[in-house]
Coordinates of N, CA and C in Angstrom, one line a residue:
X1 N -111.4 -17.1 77.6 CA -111.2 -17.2 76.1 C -110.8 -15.9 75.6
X2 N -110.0 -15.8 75.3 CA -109.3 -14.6 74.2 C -110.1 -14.4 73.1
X3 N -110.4 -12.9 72.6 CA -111.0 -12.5 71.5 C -109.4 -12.4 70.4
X4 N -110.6 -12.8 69.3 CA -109.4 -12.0 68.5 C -110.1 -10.6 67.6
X5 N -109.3 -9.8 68.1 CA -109.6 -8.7 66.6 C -109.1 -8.3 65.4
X6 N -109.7 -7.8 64.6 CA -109.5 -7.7 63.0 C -108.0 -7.0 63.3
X7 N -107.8 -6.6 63.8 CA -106.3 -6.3 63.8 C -105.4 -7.7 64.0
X8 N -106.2 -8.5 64.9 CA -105.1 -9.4 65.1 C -105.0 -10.5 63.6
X9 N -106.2 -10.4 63.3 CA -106.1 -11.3 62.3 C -105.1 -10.7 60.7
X10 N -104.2 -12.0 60.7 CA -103.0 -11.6 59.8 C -103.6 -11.4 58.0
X11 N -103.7 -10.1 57.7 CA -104.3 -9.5 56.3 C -103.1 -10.5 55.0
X12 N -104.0 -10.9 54.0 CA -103.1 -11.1 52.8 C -102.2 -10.2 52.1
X13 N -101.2 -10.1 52.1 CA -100.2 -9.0 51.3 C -101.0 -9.1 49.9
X14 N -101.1 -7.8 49.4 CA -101.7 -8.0 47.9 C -99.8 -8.7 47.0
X15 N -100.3 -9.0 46.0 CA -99.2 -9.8 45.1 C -99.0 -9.2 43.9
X16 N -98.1 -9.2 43.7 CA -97.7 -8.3 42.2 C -98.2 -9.3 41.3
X17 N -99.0 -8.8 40.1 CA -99.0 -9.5 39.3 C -97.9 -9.8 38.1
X18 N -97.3 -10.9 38.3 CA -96.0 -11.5 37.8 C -96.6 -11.6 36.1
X19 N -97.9 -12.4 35.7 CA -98.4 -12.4 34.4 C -98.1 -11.8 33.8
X20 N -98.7 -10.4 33.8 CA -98.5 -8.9 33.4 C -96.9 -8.8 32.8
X21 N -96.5 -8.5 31.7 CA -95.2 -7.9 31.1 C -95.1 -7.1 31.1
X22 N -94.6 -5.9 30.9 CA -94.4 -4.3 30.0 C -94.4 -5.2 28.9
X23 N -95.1 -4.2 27.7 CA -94.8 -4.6 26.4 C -94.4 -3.1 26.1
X24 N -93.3 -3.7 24.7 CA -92.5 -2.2 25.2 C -92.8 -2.3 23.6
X25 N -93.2 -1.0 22.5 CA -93.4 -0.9 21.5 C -92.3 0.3 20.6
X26 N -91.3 0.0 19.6 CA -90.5 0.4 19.2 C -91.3 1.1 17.8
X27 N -91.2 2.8 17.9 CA -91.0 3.5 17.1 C -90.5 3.6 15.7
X28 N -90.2 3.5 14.9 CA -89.4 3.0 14.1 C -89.8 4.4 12.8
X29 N -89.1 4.9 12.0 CA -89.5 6.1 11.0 C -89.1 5.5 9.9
X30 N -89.4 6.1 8.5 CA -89.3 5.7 7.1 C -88.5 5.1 6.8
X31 N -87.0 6.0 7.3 CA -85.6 6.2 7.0 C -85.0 4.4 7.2
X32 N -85.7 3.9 8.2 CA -85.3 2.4 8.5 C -85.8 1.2 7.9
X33 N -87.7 1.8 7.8 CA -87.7 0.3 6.7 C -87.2 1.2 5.2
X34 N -86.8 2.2 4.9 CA -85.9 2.3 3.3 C -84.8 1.4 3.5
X35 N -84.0 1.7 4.3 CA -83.0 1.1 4.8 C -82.6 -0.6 4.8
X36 N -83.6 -0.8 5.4 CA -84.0 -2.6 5.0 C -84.2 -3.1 3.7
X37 N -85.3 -2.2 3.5 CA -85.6 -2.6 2.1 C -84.1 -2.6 1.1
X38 N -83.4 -1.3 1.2 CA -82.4 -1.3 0.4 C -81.2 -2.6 0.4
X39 N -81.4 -3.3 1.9 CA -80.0 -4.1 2.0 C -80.7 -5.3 1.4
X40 N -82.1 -5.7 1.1 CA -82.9 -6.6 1.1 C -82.1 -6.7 -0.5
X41 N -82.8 -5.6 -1.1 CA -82.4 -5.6 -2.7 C -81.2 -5.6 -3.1
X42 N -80.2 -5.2 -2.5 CA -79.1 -5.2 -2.8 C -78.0 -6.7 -3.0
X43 N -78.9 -7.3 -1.6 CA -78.7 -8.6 -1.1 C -79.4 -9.5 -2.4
X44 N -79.8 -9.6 -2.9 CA -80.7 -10.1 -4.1 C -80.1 -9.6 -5.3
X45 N -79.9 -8.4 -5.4 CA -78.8 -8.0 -6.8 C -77.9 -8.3 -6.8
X46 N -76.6 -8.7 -5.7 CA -75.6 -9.2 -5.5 C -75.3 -10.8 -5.8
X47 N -76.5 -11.5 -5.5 CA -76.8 -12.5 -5.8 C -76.9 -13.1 -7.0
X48 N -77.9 -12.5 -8.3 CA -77.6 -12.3 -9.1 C -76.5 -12.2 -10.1
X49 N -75.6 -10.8 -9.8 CA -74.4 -10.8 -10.6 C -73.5 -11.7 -10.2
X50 N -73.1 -12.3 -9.1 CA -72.7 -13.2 -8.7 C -73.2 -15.2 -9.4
X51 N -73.8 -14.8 -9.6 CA -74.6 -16.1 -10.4 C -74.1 -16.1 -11.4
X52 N -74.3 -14.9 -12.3 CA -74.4 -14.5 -13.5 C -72.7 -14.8 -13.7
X53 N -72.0 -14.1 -13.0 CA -70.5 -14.4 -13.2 C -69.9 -15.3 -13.3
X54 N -70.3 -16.2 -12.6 CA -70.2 -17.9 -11.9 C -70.4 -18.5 -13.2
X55 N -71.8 -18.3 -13.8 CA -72.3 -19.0 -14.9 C -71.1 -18.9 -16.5
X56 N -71.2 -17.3 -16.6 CA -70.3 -16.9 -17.8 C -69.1 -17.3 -17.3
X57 N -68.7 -18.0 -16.2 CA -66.9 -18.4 -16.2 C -67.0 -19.6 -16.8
X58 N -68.3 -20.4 -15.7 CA -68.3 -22.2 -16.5 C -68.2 -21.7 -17.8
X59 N -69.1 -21.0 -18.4 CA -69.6 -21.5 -20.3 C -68.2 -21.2 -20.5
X60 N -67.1 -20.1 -20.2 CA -66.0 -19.6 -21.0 C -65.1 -20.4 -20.8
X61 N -65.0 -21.7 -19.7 CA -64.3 -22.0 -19.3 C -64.7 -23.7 -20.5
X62 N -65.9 -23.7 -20.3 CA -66.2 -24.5 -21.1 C -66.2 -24.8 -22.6
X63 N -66.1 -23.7 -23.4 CA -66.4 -22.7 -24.6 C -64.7 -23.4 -25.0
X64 N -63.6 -23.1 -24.0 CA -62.1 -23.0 -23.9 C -61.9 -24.4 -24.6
X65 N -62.3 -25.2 -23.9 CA -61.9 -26.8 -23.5 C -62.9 -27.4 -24.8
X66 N -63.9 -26.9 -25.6 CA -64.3 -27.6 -26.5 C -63.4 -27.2 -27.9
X67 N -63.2 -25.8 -27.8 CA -62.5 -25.5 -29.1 C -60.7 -26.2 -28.8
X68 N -60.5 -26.4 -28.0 CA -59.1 -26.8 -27.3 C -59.1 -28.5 -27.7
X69 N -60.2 -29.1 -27.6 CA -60.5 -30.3 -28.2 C -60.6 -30.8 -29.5
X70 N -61.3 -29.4 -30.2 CA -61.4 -29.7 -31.4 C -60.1 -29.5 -32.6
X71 N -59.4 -28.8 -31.5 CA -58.1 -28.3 -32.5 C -57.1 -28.9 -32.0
X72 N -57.0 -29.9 -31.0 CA -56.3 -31.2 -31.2 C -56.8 -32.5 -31.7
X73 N -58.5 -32.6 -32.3 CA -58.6 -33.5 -33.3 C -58.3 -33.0 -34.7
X74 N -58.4 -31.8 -35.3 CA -57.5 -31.6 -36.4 C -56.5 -31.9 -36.6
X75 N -55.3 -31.6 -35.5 CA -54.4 -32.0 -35.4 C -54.2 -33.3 -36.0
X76 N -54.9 -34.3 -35.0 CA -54.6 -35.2 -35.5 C -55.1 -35.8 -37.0
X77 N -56.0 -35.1 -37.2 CA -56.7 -35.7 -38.3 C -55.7 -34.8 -39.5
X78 N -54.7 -33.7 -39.8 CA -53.7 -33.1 -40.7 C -53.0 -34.3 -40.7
X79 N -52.4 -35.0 -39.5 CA -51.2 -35.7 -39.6 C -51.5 -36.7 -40.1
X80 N -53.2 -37.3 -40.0 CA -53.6 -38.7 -40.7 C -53.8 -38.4 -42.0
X81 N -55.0 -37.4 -42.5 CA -54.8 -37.3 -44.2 C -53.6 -36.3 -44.9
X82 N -52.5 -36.2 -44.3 CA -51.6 -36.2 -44.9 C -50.4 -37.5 -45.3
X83 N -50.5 -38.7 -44.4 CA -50.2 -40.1 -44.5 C -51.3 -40.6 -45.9
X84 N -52.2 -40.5 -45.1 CA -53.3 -41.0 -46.6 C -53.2 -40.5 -47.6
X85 N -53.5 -38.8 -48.1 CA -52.5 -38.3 -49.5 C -51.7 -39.1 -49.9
X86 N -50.8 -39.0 -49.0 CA -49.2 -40.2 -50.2 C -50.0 -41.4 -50.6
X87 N -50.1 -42.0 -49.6 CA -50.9 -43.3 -49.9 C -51.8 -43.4 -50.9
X88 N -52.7 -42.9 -51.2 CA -53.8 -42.9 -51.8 C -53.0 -42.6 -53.5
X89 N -51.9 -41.8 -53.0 CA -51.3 -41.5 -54.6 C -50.5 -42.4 -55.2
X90 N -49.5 -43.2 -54.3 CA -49.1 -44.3 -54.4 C -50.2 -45.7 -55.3
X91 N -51.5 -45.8 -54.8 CA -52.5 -46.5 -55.2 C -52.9 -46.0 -56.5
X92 N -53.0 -44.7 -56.7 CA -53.5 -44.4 -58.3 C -52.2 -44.3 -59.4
X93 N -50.8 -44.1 -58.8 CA -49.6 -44.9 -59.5 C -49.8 -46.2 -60.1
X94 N -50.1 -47.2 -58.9 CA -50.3 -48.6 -59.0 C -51.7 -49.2 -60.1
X95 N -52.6 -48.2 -60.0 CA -53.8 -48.1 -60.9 C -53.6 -47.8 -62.2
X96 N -52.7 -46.8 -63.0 CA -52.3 -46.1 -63.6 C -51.8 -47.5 -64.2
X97 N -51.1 -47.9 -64.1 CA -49.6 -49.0 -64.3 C -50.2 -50.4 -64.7
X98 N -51.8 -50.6 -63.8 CA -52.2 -52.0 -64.0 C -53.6 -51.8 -65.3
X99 N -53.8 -50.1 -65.6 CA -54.3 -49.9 -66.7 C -54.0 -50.4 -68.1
X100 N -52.4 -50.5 -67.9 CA -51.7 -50.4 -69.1 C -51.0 -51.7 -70.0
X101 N -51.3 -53.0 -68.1 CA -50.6 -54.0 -68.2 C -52.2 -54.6 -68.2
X102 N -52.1 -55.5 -69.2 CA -53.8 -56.9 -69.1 C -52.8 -58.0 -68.6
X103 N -51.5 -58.0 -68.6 CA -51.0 -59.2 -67.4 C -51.6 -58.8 -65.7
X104 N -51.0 -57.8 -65.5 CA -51.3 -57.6 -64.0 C -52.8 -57.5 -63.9
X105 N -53.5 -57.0 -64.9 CA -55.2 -56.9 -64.7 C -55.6 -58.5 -64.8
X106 N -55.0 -59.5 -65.4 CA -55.3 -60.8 -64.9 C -54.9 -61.1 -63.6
X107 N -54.1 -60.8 -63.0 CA -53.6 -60.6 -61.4 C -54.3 -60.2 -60.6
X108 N -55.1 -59.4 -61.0 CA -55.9 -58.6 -60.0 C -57.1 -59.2 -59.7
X109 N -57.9 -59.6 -61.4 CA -59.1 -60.3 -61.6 C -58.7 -61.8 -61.7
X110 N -59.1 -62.4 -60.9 CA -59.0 -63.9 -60.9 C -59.4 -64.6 -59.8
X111 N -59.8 -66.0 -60.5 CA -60.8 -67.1 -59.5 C -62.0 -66.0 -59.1
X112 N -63.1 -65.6 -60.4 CA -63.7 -65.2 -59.4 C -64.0 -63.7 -58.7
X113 N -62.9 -63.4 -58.5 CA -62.6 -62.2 -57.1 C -61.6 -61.4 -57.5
X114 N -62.1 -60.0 -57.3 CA -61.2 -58.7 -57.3 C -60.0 -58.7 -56.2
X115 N -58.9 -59.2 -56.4 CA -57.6 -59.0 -55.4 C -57.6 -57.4 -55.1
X116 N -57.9 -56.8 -54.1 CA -57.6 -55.1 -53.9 C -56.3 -55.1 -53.8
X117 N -55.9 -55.7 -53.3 CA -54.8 -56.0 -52.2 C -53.4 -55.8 -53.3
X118 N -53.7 -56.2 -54.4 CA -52.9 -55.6 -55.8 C -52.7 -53.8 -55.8
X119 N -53.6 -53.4 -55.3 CA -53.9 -52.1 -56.1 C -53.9 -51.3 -54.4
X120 N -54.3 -51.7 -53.6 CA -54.5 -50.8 -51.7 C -54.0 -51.8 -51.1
X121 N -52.9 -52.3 -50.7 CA -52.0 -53.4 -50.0 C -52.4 -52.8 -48.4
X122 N -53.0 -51.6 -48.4 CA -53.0 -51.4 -46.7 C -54.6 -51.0 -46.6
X123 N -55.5 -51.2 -47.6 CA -56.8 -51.0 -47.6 C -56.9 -49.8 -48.3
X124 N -58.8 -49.6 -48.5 CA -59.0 -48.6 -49.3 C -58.9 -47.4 -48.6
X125 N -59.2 -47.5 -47.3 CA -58.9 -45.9 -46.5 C -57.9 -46.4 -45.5
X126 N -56.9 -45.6 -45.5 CA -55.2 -45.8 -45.2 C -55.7 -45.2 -43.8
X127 N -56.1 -44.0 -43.3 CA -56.1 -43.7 -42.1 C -58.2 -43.0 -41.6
X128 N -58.4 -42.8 -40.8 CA -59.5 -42.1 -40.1 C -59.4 -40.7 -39.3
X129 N -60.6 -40.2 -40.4 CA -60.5 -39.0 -39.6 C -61.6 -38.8 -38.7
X130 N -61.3 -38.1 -37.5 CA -61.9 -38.1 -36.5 C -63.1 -37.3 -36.4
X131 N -64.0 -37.2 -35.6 CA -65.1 -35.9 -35.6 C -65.7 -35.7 -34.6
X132 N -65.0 -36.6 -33.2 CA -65.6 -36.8 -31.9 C -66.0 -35.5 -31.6
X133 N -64.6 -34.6 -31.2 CA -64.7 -33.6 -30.4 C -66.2 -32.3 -31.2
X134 N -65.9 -32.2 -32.3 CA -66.6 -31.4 -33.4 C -67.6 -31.9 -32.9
X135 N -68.3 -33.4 -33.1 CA -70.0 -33.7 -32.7 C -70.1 -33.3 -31.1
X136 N -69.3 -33.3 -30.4 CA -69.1 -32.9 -28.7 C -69.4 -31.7 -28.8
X137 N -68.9 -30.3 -29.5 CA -69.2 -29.3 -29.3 C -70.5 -29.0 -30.0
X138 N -70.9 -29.5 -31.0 CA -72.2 -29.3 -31.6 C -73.0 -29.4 -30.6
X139 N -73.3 -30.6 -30.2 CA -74.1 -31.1 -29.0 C -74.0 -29.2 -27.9
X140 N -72.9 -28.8 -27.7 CA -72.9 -27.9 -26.4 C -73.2 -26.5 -27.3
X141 N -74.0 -26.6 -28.8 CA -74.0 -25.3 -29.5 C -73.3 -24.2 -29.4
X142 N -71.8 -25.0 -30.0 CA -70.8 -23.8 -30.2 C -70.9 -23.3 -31.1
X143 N -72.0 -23.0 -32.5 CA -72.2 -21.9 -33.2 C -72.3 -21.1 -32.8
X144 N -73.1 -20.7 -31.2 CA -73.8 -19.8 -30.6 C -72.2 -19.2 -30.0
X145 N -71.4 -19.7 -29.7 CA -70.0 -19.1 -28.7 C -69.0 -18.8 -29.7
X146 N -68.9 -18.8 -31.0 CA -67.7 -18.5 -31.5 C -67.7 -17.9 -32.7
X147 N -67.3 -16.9 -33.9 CA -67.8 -16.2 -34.8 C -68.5 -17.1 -36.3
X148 N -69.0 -16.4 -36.8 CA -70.0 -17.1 -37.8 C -68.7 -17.9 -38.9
X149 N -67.7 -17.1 -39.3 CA -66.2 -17.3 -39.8 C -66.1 -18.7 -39.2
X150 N -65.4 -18.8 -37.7 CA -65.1 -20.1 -37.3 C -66.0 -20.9 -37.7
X151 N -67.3 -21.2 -37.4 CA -68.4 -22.2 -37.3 C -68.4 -22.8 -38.8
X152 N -68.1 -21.4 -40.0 CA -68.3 -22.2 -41.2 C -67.0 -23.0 -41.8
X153 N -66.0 -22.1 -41.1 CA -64.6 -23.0 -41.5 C -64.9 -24.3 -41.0
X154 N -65.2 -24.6 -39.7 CA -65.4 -26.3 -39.3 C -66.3 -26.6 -40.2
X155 N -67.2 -26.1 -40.2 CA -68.3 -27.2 -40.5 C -68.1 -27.6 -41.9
X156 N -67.2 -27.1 -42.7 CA -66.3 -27.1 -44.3 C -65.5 -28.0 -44.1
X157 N -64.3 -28.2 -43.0 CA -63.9 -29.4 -42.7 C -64.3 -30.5 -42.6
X158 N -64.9 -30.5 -41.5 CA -65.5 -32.0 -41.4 C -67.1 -32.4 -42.3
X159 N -67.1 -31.6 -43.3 CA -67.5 -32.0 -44.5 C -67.0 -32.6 -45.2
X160 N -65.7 -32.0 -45.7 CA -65.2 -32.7 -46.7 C -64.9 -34.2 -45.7
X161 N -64.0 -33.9 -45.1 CA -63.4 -35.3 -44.8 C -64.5 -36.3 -44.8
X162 N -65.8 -35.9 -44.2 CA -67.3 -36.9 -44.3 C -66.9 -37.4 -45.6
X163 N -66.7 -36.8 -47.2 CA -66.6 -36.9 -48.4 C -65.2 -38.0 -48.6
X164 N -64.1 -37.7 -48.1 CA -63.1 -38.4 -47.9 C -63.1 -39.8 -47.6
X165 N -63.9 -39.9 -46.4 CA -63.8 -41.2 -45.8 C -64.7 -41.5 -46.7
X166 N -66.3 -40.9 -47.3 CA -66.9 -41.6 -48.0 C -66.2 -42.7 -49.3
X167 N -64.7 -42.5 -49.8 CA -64.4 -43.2 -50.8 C -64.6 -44.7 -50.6
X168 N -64.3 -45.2 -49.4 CA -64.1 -46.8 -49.0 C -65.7 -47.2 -49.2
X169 N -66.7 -46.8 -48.8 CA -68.2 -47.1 -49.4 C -67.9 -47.0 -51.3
X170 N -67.8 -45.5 -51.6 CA -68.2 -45.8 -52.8 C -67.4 -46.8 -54.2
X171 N -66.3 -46.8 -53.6 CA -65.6 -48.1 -54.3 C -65.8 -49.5 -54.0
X172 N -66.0 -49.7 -52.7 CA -66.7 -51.3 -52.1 C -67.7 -51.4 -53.2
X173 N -68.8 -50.1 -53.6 CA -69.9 -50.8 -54.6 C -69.2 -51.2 -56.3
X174 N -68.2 -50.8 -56.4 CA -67.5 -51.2 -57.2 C -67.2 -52.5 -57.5
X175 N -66.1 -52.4 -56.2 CA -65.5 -53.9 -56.0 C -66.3 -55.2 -56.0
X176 N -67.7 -54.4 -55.6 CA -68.5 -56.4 -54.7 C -69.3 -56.4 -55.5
X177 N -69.3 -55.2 -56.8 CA -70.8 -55.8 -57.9 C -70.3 -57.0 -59.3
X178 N -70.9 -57.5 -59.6 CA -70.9 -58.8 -60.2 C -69.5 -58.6 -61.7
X179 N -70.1 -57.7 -61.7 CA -68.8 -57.4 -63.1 C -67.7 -57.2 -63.2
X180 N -66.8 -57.1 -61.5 CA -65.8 -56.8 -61.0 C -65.1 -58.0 -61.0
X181 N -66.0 -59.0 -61.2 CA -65.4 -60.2 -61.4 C -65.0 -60.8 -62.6
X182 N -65.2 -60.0 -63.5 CA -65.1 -60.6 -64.5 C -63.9 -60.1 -65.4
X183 N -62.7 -60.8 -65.7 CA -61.7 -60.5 -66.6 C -61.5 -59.6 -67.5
X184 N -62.6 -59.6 -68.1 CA -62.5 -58.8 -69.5 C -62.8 -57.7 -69.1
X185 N -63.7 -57.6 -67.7 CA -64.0 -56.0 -67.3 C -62.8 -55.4 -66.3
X186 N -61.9 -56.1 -66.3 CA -61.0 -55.4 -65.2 C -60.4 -54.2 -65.4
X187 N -60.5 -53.2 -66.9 CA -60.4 -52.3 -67.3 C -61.1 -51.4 -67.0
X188 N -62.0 -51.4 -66.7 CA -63.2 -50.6 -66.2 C -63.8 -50.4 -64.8
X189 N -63.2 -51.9 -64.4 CA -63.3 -51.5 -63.0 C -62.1 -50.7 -62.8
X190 N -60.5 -51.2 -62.9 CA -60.1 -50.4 -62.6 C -60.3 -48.7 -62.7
X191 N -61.0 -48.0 -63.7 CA -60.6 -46.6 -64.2 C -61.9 -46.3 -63.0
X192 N -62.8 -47.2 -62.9 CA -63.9 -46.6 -61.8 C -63.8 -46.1 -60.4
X193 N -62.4 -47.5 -60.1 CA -62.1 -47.5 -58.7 C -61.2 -46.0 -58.6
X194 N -60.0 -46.0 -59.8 CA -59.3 -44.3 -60.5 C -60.0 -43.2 -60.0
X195 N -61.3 -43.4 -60.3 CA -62.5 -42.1 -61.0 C -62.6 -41.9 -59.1
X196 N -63.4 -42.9 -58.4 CA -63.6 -42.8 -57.4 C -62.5 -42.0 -56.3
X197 N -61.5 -42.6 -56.4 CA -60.4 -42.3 -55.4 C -59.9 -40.6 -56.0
X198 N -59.7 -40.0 -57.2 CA -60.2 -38.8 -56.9 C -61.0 -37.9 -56.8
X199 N -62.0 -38.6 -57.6 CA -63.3 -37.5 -57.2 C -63.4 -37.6 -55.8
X200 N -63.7 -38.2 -54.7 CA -63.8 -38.2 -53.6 C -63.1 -38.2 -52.9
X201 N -61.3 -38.3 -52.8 CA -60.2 -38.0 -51.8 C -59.0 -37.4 -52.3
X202 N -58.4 -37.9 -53.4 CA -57.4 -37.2 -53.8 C -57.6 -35.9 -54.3
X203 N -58.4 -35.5 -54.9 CA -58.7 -34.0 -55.3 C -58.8 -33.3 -54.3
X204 N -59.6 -33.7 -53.0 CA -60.3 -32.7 -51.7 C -58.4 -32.6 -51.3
X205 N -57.9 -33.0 -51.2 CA -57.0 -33.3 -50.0 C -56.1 -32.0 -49.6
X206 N -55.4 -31.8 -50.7 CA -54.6 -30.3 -50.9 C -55.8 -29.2 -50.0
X207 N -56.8 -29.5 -50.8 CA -57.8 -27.8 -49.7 C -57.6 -28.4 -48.7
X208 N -58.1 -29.3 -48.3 CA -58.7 -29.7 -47.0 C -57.2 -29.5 -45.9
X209 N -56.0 -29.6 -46.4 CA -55.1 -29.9 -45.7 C -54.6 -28.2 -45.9
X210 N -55.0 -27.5 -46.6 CA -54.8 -26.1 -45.8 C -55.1 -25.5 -45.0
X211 N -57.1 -26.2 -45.4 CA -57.9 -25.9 -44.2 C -57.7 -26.0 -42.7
X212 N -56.9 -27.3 -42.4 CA -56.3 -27.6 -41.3 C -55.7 -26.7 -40.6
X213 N -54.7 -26.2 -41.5 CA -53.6 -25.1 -41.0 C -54.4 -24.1 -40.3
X214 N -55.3 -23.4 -41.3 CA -56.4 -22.1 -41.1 C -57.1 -22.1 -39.5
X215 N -57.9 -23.4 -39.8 CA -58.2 -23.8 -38.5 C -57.6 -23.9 -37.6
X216 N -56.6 -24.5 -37.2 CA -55.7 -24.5 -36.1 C -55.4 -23.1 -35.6
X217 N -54.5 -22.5 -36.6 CA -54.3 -21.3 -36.5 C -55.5 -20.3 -35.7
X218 N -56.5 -20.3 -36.4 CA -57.8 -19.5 -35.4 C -58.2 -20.0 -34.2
X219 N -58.6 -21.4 -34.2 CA -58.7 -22.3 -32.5 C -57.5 -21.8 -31.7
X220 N -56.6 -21.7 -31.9 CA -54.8 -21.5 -31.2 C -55.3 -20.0 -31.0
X221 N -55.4 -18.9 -31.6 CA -55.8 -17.6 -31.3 C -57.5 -17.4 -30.3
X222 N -57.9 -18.3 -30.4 CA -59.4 -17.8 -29.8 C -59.4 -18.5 -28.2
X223 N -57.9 -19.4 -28.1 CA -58.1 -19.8 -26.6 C -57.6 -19.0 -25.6

């Protein structure tokens, strides 16, 4: 029988421990977190003006397109109460005329019922003025975007014309109250329906229709 001796017997190789990492720890001085820090902030302030720029294009771009709106509803609304002018003066001609005549004032008053249709053949308000775009920019507080001058010239405009268009109400109370019907008062109605049609449209009209011009003229400059 063979011995074995500790020589013969085959030793374990010791084993690296594979677990074990280096952990390797980086130095780092002032100069680098300033450095961070700075691109941190700058990255965040760039951000900002950037925002900020973005923002003041929409509003200017926005600002553009409401006064741009509103001074092609003037437009239209010069070209409409300048049709209505004539017309409305044409009616206080015809008013004038049926003052003077108690045949045609029997014409007018009879069976009953005020014929208008004698005296406004195309109605009491000949055209409409508009106020869309104006209530559109109110809504986006363009007092706040454009000089105190603009804001009060509009808001003078589409005042009066509010007063304008008001004439078709305040003559209707004319027309549909009980005494309008009656013959002997057709002289009074008519000078009321007279009184009405300038105090509330034919007088404004001349300002209002230079106002137009004014207005345009400044909307046309501020785009």
């Amino acid at each position: 029988m063979e011995e074995t001796t500790a020589a013969d017997t085959p030793q374990d190789d010791p084993k690296p421990d594979i677990d074990k990492k280096p952990q390797v720890y980086i130095l780092r001085d002032w100069k680098e977190y300033a450095g961070e820090s700075f691109l941190i902030i700058f990255s965040v302030l760039l951000a900002l003006v950037l925002t900020e720029f973005i923002n003041n294009l929409h509003d200017k771009n926005e600002t553009k397109d409401l006064l741009n709106n509103i001074r092609n509803e003037l437009k239209a609304n010069k070209q409409a109460e300048t049709e209505q002018y004539a017309y409305q003066q044409k009616v206080l001609k015809t008013i004038d005329s049926a003052l003077v005549n108690p045949d045609f004032q029997r014409k007018i008053v009879s069976d009953d019922e005020f014929h208008v249709k004698y005296i406004a053949p195309k109605g009491v308000l000949y055209r409409y003025l508009g106020d869309v775009a104006w209530e559109v920019a109110r809504a986006h507080n363009i007092s706040s975007k454009v000089s105190f001058g603009t804001v009060s010239l509009l808001t003078h405009i589409y005042q009066e014309q509010a007063r304008i268009m008001k004439v078709e109400d305040e003559i209707a109370k004319v027309i549909l109250s009980r005494e309008s019907r009656k013959p002997e008062e057709a002289h009074l109605t008519l000078t009321l329906i007279r009184d009405n049609y300038l105090g509330w449209a034919v007088d404004r009209a001349p300002g209002l229709l230079k106002q137009y011009d004014e207005a345009i003229k400044v909307l046309g400059d501020d785009e």
